[in-house]
XYZ file of C-alpha atoms in Angstrom:
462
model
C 18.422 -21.424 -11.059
C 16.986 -23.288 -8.060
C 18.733 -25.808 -6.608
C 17.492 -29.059 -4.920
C 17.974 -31.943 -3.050
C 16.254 -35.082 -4.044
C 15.456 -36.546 -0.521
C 14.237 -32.850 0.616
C 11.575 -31.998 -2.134
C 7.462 -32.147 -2.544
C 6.073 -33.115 -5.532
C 6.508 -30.047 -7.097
C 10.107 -29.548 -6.025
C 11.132 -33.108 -7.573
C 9.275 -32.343 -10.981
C 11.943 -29.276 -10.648
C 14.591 -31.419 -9.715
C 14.094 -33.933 -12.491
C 13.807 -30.610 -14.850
C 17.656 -29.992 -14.011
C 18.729 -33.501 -14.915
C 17.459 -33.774 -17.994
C 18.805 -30.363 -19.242
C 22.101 -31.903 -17.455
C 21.627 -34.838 -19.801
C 21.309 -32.859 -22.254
C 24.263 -30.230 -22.255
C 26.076 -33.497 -20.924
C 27.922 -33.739 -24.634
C 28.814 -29.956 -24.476
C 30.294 -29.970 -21.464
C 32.883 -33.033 -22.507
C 33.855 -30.609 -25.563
C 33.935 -27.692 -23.427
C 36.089 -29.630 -20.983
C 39.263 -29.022 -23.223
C 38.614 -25.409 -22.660
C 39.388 -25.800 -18.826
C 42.690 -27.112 -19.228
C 46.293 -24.774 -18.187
C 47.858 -23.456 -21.219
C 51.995 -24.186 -20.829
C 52.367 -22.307 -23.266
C 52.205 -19.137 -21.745
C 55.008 -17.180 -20.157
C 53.005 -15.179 -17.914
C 54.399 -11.311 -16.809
C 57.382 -11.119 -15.096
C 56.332 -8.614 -11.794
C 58.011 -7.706 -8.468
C 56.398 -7.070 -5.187
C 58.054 -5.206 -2.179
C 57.906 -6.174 0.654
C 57.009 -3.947 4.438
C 61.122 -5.175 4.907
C 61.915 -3.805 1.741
C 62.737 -7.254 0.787
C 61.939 -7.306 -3.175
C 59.844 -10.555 -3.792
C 59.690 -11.660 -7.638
C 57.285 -13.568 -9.374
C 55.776 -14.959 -12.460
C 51.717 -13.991 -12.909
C 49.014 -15.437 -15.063
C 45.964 -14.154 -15.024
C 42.109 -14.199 -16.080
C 42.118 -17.633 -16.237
C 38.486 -18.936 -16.919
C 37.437 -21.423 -14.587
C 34.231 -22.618 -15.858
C 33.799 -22.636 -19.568
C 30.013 -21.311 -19.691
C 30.806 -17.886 -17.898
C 27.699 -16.089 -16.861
C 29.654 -12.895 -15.370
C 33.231 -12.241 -16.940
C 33.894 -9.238 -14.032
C 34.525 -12.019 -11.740
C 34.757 -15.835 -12.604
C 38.051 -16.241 -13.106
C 41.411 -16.516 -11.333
C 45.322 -15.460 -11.078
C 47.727 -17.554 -10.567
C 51.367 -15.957 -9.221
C 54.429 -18.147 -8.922
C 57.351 -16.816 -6.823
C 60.603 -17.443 -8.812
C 62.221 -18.643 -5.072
C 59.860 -21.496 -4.522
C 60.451 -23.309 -0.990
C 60.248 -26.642 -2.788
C 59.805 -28.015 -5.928
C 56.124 -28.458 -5.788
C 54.718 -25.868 -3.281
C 51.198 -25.666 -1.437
C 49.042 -23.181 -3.110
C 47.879 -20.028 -0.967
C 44.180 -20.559 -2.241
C 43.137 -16.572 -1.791
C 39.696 -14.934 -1.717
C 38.820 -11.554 -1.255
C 35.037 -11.587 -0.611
C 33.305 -9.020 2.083
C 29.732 -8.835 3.025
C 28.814 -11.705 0.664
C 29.319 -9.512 -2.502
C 31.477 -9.780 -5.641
C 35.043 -9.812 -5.379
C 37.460 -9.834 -7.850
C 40.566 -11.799 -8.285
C 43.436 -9.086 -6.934
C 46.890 -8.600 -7.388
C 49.124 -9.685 -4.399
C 49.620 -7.540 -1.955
C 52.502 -7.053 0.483
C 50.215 -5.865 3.327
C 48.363 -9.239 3.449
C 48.979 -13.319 3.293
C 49.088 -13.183 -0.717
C 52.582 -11.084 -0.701
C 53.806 -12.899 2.560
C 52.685 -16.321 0.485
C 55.202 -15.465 -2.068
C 58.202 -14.224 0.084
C 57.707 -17.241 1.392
C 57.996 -19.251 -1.337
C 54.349 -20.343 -1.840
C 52.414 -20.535 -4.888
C 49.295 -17.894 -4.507
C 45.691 -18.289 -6.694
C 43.477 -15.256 -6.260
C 40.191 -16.277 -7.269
C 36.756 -13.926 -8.104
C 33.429 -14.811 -7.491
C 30.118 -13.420 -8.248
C 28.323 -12.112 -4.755
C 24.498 -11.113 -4.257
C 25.629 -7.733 -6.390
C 26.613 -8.605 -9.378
C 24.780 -8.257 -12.091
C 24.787 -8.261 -16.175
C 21.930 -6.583 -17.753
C 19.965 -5.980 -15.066
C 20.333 -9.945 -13.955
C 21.447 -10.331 -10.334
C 23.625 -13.830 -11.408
C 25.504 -14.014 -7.883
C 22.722 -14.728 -5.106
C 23.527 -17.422 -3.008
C 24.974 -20.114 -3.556
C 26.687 -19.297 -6.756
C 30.056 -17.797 -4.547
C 30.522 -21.313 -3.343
C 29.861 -21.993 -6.821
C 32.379 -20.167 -7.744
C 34.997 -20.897 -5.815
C 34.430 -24.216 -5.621
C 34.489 -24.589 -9.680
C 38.258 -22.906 -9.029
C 39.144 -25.490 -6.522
C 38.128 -28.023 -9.137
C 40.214 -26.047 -11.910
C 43.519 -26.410 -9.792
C 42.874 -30.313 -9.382
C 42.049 -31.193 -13.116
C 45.606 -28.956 -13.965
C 47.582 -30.569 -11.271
C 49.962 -32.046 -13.228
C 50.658 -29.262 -15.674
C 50.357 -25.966 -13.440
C 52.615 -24.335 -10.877
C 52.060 -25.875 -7.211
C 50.411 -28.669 -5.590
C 46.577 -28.742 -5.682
C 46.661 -31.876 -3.150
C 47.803 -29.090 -0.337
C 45.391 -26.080 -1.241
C 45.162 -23.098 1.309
C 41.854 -21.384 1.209
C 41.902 -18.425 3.111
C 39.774 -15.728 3.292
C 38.084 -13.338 6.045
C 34.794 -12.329 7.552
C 32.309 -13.302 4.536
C 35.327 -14.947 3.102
C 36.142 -16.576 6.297
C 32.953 -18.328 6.235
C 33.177 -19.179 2.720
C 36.421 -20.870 2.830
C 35.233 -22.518 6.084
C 32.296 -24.086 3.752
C 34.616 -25.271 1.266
C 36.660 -27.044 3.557
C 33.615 -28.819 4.745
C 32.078 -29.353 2.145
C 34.077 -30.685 -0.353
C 32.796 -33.134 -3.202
C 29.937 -33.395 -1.365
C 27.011 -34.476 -4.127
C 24.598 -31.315 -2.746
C 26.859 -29.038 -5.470
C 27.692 -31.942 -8.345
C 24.490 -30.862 -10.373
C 24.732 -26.693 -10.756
C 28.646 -27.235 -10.838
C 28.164 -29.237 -13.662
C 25.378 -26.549 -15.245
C 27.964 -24.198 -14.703
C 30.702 -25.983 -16.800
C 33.177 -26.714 -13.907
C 35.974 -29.042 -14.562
C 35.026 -32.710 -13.603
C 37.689 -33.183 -10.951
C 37.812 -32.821 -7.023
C 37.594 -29.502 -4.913
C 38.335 -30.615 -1.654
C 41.117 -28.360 0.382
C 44.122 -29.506 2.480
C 44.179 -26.415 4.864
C 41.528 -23.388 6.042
C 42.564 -20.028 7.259
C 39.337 -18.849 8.457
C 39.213 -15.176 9.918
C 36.400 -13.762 11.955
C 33.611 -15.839 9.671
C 30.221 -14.546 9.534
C 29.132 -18.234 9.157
C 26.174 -19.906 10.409
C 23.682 -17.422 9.357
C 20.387 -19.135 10.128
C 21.367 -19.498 13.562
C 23.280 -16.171 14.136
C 21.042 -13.843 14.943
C 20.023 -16.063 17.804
C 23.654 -16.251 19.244
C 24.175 -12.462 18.514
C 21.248 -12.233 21.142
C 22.135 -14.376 23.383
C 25.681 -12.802 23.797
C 25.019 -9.033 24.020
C 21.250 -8.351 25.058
C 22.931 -8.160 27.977
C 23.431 -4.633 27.058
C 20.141 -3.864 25.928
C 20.641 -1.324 28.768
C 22.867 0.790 26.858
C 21.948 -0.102 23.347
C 19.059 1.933 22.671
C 16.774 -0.125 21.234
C 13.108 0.309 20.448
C 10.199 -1.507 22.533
C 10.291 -3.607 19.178
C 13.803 -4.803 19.087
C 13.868 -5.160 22.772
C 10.915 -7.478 22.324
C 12.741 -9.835 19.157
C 16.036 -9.249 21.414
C 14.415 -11.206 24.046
C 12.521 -13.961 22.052
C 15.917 -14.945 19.867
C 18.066 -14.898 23.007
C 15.458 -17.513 24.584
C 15.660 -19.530 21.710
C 19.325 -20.125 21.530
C 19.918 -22.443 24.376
C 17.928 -25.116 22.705
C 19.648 -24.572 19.435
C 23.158 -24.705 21.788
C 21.550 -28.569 23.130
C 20.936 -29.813 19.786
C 24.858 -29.596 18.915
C 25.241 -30.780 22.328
C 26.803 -27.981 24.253
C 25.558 -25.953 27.562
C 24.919 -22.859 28.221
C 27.071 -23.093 31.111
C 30.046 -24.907 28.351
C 29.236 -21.851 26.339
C 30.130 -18.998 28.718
C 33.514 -21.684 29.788
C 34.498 -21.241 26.333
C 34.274 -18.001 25.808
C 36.077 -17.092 29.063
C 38.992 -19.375 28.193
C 39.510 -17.686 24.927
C 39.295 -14.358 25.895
C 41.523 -15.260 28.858
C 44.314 -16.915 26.555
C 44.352 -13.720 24.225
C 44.870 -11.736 27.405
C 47.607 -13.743 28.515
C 49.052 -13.684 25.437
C 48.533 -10.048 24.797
C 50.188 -9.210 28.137
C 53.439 -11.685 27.309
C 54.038 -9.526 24.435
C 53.577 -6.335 26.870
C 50.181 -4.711 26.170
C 48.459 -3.632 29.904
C 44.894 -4.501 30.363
C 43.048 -2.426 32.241
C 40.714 -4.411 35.217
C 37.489 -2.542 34.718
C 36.730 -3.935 31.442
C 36.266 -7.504 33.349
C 39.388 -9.037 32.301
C 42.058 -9.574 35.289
C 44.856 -11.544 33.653
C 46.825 -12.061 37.486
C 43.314 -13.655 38.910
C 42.723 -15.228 35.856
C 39.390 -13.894 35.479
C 36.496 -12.865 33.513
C 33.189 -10.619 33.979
C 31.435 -11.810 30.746
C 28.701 -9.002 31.474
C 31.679 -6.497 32.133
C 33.916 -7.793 28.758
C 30.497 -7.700 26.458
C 29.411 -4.126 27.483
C 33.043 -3.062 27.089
C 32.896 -4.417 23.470
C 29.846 -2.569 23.235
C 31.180 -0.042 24.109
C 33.766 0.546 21.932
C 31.518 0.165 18.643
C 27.346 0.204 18.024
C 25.976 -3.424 17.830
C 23.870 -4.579 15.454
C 20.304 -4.224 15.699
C 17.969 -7.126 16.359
C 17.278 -9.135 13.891
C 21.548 -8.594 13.072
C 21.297 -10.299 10.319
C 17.688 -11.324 8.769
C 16.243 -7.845 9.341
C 14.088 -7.676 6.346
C 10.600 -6.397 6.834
C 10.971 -7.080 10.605
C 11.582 -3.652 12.203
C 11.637 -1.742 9.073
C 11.661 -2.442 5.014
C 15.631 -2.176 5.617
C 17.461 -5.372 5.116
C 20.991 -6.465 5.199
C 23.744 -7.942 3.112
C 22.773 -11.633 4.021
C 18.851 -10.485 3.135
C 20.626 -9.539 0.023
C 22.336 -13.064 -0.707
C 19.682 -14.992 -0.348
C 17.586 -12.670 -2.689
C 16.001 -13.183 -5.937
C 17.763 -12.451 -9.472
C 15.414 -9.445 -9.535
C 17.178 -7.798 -6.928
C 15.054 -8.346 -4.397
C 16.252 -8.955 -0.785
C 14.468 -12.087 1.117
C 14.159 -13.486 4.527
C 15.886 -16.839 5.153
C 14.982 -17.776 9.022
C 11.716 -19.109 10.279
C 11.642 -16.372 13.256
C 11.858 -13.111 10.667
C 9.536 -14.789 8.640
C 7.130 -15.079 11.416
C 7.490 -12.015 12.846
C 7.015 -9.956 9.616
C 5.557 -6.645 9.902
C 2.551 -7.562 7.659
C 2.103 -10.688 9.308
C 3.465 -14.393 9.377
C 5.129 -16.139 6.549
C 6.673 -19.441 5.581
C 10.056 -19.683 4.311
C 10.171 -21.359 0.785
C 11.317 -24.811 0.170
C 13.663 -23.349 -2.221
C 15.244 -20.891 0.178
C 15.710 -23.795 3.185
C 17.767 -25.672 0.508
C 19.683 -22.212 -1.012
C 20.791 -21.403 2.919
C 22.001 -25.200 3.744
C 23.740 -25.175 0.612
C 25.600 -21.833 2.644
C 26.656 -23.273 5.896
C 29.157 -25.465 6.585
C 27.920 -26.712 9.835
C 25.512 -28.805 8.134
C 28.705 -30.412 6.288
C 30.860 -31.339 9.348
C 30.589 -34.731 10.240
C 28.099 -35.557 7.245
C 31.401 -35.335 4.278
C 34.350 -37.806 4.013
C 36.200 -34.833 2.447
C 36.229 -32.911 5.380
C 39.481 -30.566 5.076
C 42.080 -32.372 8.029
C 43.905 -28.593 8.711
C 42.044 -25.689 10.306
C 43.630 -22.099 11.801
C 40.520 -19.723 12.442
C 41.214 -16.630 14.067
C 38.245 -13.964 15.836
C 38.976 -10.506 17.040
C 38.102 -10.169 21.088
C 36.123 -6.269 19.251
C 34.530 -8.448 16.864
C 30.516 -7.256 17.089
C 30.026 -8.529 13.427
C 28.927 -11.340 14.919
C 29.388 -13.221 17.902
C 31.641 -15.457 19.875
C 29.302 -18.350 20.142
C 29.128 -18.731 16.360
C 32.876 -19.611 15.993
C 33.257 -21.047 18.856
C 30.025 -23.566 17.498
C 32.357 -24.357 14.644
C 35.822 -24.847 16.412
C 33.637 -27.095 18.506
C 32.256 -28.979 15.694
C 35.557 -29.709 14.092
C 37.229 -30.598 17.712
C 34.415 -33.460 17.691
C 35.699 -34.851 14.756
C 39.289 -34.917 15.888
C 40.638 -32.708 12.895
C 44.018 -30.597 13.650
C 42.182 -26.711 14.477
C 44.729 -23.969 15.216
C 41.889 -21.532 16.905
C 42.498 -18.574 18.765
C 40.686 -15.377 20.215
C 43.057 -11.874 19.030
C 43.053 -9.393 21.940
C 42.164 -5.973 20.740
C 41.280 -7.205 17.041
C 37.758 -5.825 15.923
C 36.554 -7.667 12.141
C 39.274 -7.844 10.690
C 41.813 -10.982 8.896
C 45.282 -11.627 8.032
C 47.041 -10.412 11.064
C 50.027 -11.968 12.972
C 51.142 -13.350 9.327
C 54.337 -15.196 11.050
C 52.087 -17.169 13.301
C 50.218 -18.276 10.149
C 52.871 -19.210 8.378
C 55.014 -20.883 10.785
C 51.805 -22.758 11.482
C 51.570 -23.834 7.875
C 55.193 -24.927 8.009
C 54.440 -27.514 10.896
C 51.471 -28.539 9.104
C 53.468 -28.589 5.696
C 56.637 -30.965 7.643
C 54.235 -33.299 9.062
């Protein structure tokens, strides 16, 4: 399906556009009978199941699950949810621990909780927890690739909508929904929070048979997102060809290294911030994750540029110390296709065709193809703002109010800028952001659970 925008389309684009609304007209009648399909079914018991916990504290709890959230399901693997109600609830009406388990933009489906992560610390703590699936650029029925981007937002957002239009009849409070998720999931719970009810989504949403209801968020737990992917490989340059001296990289790369790391300072100006605010930012993080490492008695050693008593930081030190302690991407990180070699990556992937072929998304990889320039499609400009929330913040009334996003001081996934773009983005708008740098952490989520959830208390109190 292509998706459009009707200020943002040629000729030929709206005579697509206006396409989709008439076959909207059309199925409008089936999609008010299939509407009764999307509704909670009370009477249900649900399994009676017990998780224990790393304490050995036994947590029990009530589960429901394959619950279809859209009644035209395209991919039955994945689109649909579980819903798991502790039988110790903190209050009568709980916040819901909005869960999704998404990595490197591919399917993911809806788990059991876990007491290693925030689903089984959710419950102890009295929370109710929805683990949701959604198709990802690899899944696939019949040879059909049905989960290229953006049907994961799709997804996910049709789920948000599910708990609204069941509010009054399910387990826990769909006006205070947690989404939380990390590294591809970071970034797409980070777009639902900013994007909420926003009218780019109202038209394949409805296509897809998603309940007619809200699917705005009350709180994101966003770790280490790989967000911002039109701009990313840009900051990824920017940040560590710095150690192009110990990275190995052909006369090629070193060549696209160069050109994207001159381009990001303009891209930095147009969301008004310095190069000189930048490298501030990142040496205030990285220094408050040292000082908070060392309170809780870790030693860092001086050479890798970090001296916690001078309260210091050697950026060029710190970023060929990350370096050091795992390979870096490659330049182009992250739209690689058919710019060094044939090999592309998982974002090439997601914003590929339901043939299963990868495509670029960027203007730079499409001009620097190895068979010569390019032009990137009207279609995919609209399929890749339809995956970032940084073109939501500040443009969507819904814009979630709560915000905890956490990034790993090892994290080479991608790169401090990125986050820090977004923490900066949401600090504009004045909205409550709980953000932090972890010292030592690499790309990974759901550490430091206490901090989390004493944060969520506060916010929860308030």
């Amino acid at each position: 399906m292509v998706y459009y925008s009707a200020g943002d389309m040629n000729d030929t684009h709206s005579i697509k556009y206006i396409f989709l609304l008439v076959l909207s007209t059309v199925l409008f009648g089936s999609c008010q009978k299939e509407e009764g399909r999307l509704k909670w079914d009370t009477s249900i018991n649900g399994d009676q199941r017990s998780l224990v916990m790393p304490d050995d504290v036994v947590v029990k709890y009530t589960a429901y699950e394959k619950v279809h959230y859209v009644s035209r399901v395209v991919d039955s693997a994945y689109q649909y949810l579980n819903i798991y109600v502790p039988h110790n609830l903190r209050e009568e009406n709980p916040p819901i621990l909005f869960k999704t388990y998404t990595a490197g933009y591919m399917a993911s489906k809806a788990k059991a909780p876990s007491a290693t992560d925030a689903t089984g610390y959710a419950l102890a703590e009295g929370y109710v927890v929805c683990v949701a699936g959604c198709r990802g650029w690899n899944s696939t029925v019949d040879d059909f690739y049905n989960g290229r981007a953006p049907e994961a937002i799709l997804d996910l957002k049709a789920a948000v909508r599910y708990l609204h239009a069941n509010d009054s009849i399910m387990p826990g409070d769909a006006n205070r929904i947690i989404a939380s998720g990390t590294s591809a999931g970071g970034a797409m719970v980070a777009l639902l929070g900013s994007s909420a009810n926003h009218s780019d989504y109202a038209l394949p949403l409805s296509l897809m048979g998603a309940a007619d209801a809200k699917d705005d968020v009350w709180a994101v737990v966003s770790y280490c997102p790989i967000t911002n992917l039109e701009n990313s490989d840009m900051a990824y340059e920017w940040l560590f060809s710095i150690t192009n001296d110990v990275r190995g990289l052909t006369d090629r790369q070193s060549y696209l290294s160069g050109q994207l790391a001159s381009m990001f300072p303009l891209y930095l100006e147009s969301q008004g911030v310095s190069e000189e605010n930048m490298e501030k930012w990142m040496r205030n993080s990285i220094l408050n994750a040292a000082f908070k490492a060392t309170r809780e008695g870790q030693v860092i050693p001086p050479e890798i540029g970090v001296v916690v008593a001078d309260s210091t930081v050697n950026l060029h030190k710190f970023i060929h110390y990350i370096a050091g302690a795992q390979p870096l991407k490659t330049p182009p990180a992250f739209d690689a296709q058919n710019v060094v070699s044939k090999r592309g990556t998982f974002e090439n992937k997601l914003f590929g065709t339901s043939d299963g072929k990868d495509a670029n998304f960027t203007e730079f990889s499409m001009l620097n193809q190895l068979d010569g320039s390019k032009t990137l499609s009207e279609e995919v400009r609209w399929r890749v703002r339809l995956m970032n929330p940084m073109n939501y913040i500040g443009k969507n009334q819904s814009l979630c109010r709560h915000w905890y996003i956490r990034y790993g001081t090892l994290d080479r996934d991608t790169s401090f800028p990125t986050v820090l773009l977004l923490k900066h983005k949401l600090n504009v708008l004045g909205v409550d952001v709980n953000f932090a740098f972890q010292w030592g952490e690499a790309h990974n989520g759901d550490y430091k659970l206490n901090e989390l959830f004493d944060w969520l208390s506060k916010i929860s109190n308030k």
